[in-house]
Short mmCIF file of C-alpha atoms and ligand atoms in Angstrom, two decimals:
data_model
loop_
_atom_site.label_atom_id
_atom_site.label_comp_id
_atom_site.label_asym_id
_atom_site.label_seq_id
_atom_site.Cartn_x
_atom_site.Cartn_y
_atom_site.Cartn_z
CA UNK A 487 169.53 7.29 112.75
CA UNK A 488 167.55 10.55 112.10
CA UNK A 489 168.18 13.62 109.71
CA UNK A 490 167.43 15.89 112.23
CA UNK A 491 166.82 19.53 111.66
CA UNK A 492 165.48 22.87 113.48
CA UNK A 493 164.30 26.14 113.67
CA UNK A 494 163.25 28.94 115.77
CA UNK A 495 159.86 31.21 116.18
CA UNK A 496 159.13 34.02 117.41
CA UNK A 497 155.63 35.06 117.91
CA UNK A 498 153.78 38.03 119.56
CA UNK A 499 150.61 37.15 122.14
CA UNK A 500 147.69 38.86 121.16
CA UNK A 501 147.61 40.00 124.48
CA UNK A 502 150.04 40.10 126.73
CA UNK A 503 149.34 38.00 130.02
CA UNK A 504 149.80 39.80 133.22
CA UNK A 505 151.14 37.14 135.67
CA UNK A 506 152.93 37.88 138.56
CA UNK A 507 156.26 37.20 137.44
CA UNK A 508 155.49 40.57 134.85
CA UNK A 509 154.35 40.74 131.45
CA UNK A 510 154.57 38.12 129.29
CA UNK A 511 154.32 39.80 124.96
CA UNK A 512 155.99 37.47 122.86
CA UNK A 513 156.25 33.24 122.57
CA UNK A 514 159.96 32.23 121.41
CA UNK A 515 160.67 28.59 120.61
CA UNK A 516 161.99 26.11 118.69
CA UNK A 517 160.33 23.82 115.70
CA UNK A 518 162.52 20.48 115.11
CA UNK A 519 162.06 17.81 111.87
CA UNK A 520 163.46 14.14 112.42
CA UNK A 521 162.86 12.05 110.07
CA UNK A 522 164.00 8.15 110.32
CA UNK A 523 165.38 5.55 107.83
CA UNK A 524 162.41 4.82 106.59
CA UNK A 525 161.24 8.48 105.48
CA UNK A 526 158.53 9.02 108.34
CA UNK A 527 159.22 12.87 109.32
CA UNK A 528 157.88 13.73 112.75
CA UNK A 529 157.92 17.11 114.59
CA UNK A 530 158.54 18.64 118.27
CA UNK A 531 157.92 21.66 119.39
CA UNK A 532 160.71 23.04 121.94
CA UNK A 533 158.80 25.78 124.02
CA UNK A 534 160.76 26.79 127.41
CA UNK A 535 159.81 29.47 129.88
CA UNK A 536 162.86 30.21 131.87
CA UNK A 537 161.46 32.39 134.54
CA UNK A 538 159.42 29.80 135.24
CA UNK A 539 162.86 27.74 136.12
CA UNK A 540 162.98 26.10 132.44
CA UNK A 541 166.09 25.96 130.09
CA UNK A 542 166.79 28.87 128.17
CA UNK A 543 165.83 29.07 124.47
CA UNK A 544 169.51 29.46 124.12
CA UNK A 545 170.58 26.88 125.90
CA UNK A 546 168.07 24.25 124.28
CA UNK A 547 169.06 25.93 120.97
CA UNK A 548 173.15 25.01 121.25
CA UNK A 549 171.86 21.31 122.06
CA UNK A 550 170.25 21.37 118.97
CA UNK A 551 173.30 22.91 116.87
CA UNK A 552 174.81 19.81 119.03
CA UNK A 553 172.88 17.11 117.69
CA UNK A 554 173.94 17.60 113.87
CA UNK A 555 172.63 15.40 111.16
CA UNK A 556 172.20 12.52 111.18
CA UNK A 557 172.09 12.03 115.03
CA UNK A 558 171.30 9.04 116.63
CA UNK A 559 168.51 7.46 119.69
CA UNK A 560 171.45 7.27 122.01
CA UNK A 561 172.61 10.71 121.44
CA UNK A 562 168.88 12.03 121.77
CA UNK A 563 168.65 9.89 125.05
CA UNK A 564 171.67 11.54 126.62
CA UNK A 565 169.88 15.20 126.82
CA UNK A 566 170.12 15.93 130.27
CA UNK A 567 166.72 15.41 132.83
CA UNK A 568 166.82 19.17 133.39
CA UNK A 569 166.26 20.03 129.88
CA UNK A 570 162.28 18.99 130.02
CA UNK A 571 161.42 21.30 127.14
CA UNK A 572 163.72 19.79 124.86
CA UNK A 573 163.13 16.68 125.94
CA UNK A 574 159.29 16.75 125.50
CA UNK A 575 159.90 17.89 122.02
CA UNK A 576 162.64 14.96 121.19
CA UNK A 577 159.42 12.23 122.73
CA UNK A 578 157.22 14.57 120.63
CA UNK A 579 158.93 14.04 117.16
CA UNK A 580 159.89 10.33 117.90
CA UNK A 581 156.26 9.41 119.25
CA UNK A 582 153.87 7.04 116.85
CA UNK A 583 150.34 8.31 118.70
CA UNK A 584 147.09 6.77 117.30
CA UNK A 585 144.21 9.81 117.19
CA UNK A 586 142.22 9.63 120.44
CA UNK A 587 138.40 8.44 119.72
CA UNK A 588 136.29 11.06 118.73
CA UNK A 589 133.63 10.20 121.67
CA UNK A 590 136.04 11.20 124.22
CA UNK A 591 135.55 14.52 125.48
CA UNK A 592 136.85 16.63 128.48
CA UNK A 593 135.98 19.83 130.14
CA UNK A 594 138.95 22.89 129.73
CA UNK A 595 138.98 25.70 132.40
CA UNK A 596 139.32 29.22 131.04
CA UNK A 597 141.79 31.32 132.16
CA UNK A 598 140.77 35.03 133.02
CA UNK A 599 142.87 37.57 132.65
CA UNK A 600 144.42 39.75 136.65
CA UNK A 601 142.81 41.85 138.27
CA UNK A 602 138.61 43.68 137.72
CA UNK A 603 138.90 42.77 134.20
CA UNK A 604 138.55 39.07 135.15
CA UNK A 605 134.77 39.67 135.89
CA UNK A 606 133.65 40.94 132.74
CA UNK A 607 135.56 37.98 130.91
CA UNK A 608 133.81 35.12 133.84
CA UNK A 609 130.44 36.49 132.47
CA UNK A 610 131.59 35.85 128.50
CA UNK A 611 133.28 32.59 129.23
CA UNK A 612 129.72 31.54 131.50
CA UNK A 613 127.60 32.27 127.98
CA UNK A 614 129.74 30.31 126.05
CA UNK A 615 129.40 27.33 128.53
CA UNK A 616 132.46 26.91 130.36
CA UNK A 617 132.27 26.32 134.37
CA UNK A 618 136.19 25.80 135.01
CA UNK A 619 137.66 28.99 135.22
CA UNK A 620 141.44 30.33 136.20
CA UNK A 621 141.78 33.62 137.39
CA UNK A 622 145.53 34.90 137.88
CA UNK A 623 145.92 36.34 141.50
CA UNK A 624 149.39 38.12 143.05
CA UNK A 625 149.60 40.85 140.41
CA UNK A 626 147.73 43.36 142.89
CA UNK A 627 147.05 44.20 146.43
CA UNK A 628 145.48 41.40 148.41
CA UNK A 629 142.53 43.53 149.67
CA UNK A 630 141.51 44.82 145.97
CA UNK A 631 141.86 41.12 144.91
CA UNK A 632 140.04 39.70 147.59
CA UNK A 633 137.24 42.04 146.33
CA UNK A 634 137.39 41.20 143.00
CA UNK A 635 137.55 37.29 144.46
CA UNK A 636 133.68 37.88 146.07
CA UNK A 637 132.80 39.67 142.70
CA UNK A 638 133.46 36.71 140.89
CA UNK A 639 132.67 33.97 143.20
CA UNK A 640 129.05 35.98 143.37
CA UNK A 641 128.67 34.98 139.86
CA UNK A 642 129.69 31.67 139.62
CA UNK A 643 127.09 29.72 139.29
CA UNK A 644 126.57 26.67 142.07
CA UNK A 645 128.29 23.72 139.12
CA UNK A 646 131.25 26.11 138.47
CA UNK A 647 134.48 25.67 140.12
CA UNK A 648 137.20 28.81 140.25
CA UNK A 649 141.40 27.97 140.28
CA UNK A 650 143.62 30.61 141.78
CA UNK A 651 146.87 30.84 140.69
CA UNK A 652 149.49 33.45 142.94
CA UNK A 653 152.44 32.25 140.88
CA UNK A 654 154.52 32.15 144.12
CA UNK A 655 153.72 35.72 144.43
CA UNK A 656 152.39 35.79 148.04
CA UNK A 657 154.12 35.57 151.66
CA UNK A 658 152.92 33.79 153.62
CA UNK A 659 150.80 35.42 155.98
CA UNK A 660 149.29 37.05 152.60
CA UNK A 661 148.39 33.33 151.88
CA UNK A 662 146.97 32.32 155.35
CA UNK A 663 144.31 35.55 154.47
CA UNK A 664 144.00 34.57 151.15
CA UNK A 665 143.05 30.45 152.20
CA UNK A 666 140.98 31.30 155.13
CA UNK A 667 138.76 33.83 152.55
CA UNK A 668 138.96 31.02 150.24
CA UNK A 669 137.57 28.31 153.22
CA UNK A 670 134.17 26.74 152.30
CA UNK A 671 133.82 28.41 149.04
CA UNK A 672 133.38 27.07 145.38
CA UNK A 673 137.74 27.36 144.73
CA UNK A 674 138.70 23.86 143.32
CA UNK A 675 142.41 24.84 144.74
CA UNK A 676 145.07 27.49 145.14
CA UNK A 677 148.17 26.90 142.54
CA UNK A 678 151.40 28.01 143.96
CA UNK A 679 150.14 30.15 147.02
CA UNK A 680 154.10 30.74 148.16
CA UNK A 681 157.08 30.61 145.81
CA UNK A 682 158.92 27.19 145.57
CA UNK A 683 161.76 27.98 147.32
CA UNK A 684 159.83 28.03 150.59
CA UNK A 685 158.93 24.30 150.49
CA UNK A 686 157.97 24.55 154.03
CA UNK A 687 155.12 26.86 154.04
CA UNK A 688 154.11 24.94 151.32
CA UNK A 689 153.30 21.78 152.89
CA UNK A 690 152.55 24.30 155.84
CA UNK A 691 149.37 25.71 154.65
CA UNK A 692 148.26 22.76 152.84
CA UNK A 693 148.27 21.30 156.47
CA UNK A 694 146.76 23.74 157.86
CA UNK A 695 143.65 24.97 156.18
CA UNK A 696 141.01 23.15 154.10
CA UNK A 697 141.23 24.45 150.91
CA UNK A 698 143.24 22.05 148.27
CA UNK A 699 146.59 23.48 147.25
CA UNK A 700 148.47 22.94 143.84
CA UNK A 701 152.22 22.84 142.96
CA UNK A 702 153.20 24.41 139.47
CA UNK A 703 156.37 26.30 139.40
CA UNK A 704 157.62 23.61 142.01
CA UNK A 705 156.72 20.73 139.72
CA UNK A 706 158.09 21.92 136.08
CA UNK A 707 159.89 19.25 135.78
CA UNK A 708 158.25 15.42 136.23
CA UNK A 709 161.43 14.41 138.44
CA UNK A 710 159.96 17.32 141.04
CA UNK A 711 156.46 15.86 140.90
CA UNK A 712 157.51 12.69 141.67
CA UNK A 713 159.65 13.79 144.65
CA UNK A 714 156.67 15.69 145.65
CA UNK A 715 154.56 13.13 145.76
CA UNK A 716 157.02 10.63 147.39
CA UNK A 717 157.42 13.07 150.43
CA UNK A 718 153.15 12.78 150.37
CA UNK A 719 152.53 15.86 149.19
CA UNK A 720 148.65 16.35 149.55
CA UNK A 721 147.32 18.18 146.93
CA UNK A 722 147.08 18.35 143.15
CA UNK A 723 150.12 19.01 140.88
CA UNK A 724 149.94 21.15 137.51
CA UNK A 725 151.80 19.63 135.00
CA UNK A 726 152.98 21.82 132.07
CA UNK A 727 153.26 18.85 129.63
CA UNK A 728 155.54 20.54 127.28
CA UNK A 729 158.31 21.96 129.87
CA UNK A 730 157.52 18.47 132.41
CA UNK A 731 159.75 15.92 129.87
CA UNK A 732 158.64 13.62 127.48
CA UNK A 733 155.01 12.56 127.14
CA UNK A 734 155.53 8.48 127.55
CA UNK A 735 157.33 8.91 130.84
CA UNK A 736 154.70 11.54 132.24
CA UNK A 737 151.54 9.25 131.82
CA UNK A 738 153.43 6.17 132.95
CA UNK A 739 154.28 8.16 136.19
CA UNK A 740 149.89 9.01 136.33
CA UNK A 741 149.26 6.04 135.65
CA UNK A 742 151.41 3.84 138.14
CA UNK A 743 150.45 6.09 140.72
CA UNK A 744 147.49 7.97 139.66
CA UNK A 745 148.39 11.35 140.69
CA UNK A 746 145.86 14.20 140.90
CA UNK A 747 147.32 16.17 137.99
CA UNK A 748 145.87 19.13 135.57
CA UNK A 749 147.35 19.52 132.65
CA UNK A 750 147.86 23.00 131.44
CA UNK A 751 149.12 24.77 128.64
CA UNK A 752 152.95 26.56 128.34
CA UNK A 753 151.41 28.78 126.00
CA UNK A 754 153.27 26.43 123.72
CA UNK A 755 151.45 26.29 119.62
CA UNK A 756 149.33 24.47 118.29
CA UNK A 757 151.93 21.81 117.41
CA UNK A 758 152.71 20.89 120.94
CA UNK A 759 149.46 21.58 122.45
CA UNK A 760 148.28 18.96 119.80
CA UNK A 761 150.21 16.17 121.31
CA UNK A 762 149.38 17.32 124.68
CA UNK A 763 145.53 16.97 123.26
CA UNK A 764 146.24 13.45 122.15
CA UNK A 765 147.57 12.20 125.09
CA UNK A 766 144.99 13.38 126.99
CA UNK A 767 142.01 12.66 124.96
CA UNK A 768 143.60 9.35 124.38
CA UNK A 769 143.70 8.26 128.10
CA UNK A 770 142.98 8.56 131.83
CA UNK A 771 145.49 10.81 132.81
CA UNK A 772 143.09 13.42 134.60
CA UNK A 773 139.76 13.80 135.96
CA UNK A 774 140.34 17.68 136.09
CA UNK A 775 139.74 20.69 133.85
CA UNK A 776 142.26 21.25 131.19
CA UNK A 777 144.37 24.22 131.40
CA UNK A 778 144.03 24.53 128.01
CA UNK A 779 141.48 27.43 127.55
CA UNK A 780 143.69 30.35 126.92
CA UNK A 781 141.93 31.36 124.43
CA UNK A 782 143.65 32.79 120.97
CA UNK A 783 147.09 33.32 122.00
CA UNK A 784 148.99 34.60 118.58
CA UNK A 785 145.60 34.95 116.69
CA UNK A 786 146.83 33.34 114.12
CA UNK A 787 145.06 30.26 112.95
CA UNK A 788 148.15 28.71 112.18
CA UNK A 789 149.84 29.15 115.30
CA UNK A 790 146.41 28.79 117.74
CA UNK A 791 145.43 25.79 115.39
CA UNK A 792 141.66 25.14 116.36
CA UNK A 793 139.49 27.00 119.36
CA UNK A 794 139.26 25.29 121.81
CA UNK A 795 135.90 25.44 123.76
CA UNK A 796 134.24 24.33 127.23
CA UNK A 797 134.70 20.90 126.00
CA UNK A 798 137.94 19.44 124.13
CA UNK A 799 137.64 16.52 121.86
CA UNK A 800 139.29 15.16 119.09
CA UNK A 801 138.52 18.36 116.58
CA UNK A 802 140.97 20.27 119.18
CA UNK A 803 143.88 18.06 117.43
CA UNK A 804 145.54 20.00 114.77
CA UNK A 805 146.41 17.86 111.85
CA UNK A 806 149.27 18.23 109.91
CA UNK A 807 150.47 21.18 112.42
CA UNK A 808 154.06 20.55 112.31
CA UNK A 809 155.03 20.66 108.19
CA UNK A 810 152.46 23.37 107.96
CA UNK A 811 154.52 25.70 110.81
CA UNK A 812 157.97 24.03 109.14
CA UNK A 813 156.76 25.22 105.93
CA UNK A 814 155.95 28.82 107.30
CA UNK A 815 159.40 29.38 109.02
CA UNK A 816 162.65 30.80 107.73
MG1 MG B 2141 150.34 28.29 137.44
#
């Protein structure tokens, strides 16, 4: 039995990302407080992005008008599979997680913002030491792209390793140019060359040129990464921690059958990309670059909670996150 209670943010990005399902200005979500029998308060942090095929913030906010208070485990564990956002957040608030040793640290890939602009930022990000970098593709035309692509893969030095990500935006003959430019050169992999409705050219193109392909809008959810991967899908899956379900059942599925996962950020605050941090500092869930450098996305230190550099470790782990953001909401 929990007193359970909840409420909602809104927050403007810094700014906006470009992606190529539009502009994205402003983070809406939902804090939640349970605290148990014995006193011990924990907090989730419900952060959906419906066009990227999550639940609605409306839809995860009449489940929590639902719940009531008190509510109980069995009511909790009844939220349906497709709700991943509010079940990560549910996990989240439940979870007893030990902080990860302070030795353990792991690289984080930067994300650069579409289009030229992207190579002015790869020379910033370089200085301050990272060599993972994501560059948004899809927003433009292919040809300016591809010339911004040999810009920036001119400058990468030989260590460094560049991500793609089309969003789904491209057809696929637009993809079949974009892999066979992409053929023998420093790309670690393509995320979501064609949109996820067209499964086949998926697994197409991964078949049919060399480059590694990832799955991110096809996977939000863990139940589609594990279907993936039981019809053999190839390649490596992006896992949005905080929209996939909750935590436990995500590096269970890793670990029984180590899939080739990066974990990357929702844009989700610092309260949820905490746990994330945990998790992942705390085991062997990836061999990857973190999708975590997005930089300062509210600029707010509250909200951001720490920078995060070329190297996450346990001082990436906001403390006391979730009663400090409870505190600061209506
Ligand atoms: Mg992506």
């Amino acid at each position: 039995m929990y007193r359970f209670a909840y409420k909602t943010y809104r927050q403007p990005l810094r700014v906006p990302l470009r992606t190529a399902h539009g502009n994205w200005a402003e983070r809406e979500g939902i804090i939640l407080r349970l605290e148990d029998d014995t006193g011990r308060v924990g907090y989730g942090e419900i952060a959906p992005i419906p066009w990227f095929g999550t639940e609605s913030l409306a839809e995860a906010e009449e489940l929590c008008r639902k719940f009531g208070s008190p509510v109980t485990d069995q009511v909790l564990d009844a939220v349906s599979e497709t709700c991943g956002c509010v079940r990560f957040a549910l996990a989240m608030a439940r979870a007893h997680v030990p902080a990860p040793a302070a030795t353990v640290r792991l690289p984080v890939a930067a994300l650069l913002p579409a289009g030229p602009a992207a190579v002015k930022q790869l020379a910033q990000r370089l200085e301050t030491g990272f060599l993972a970098f994501k560059w948004k593709v899809g927003v433009g035309a292919v040809d300016d792209e591809l010339g911004v692509l040999d810009d920036l893969l001119e400058q990468l030095p030989a260590h460094a390793r560049l991500r793609l990500d089309a969003n789904g935006a491209w057809s696929r003959p637009q993809a079949e140019r974009w892999l066979a430019r992409c053929a023998e050169r420093p790309v670690e992999f393509v995320e979501q060359p064609v949109a996820p409705a067209d499964a086949d050219a998926l697994r197409g193109l991964a078949t049919d040129y060399p480059v590694t392909l990832a799955l991110d809008e096809s996977v939000v959810r863990l139940a589609d990464a594990r279907r993936w991967q039981a019809e053999g899908w190839p390649g490596v899956f992006v896992i949005k921690p905080a929209l996939a379900g909750p935590l436990p059942e995500l590096i269970a599925w890793i670990a029984a059958t180590k899939a080739d996962v990066v974990l990357s950020s929702a844009i989700e605050t610092a309260l949820g990309r905490s746990a994330i941090l945990r998790a992942a500092l705390g085991g062997s869930l990836t061999r990857r670059a973190l999708g975590f450098g997005v930089g300062e996305i509210f600029g707010a230190r509250i909200w951001d909670g720490p920078v995060i550099g070329p190297l996450a470790d346990a001082s990436c782990i906001a403390a006391g996150t979730g009663e400090e953001l409870w505190n600061a909401l209506n």
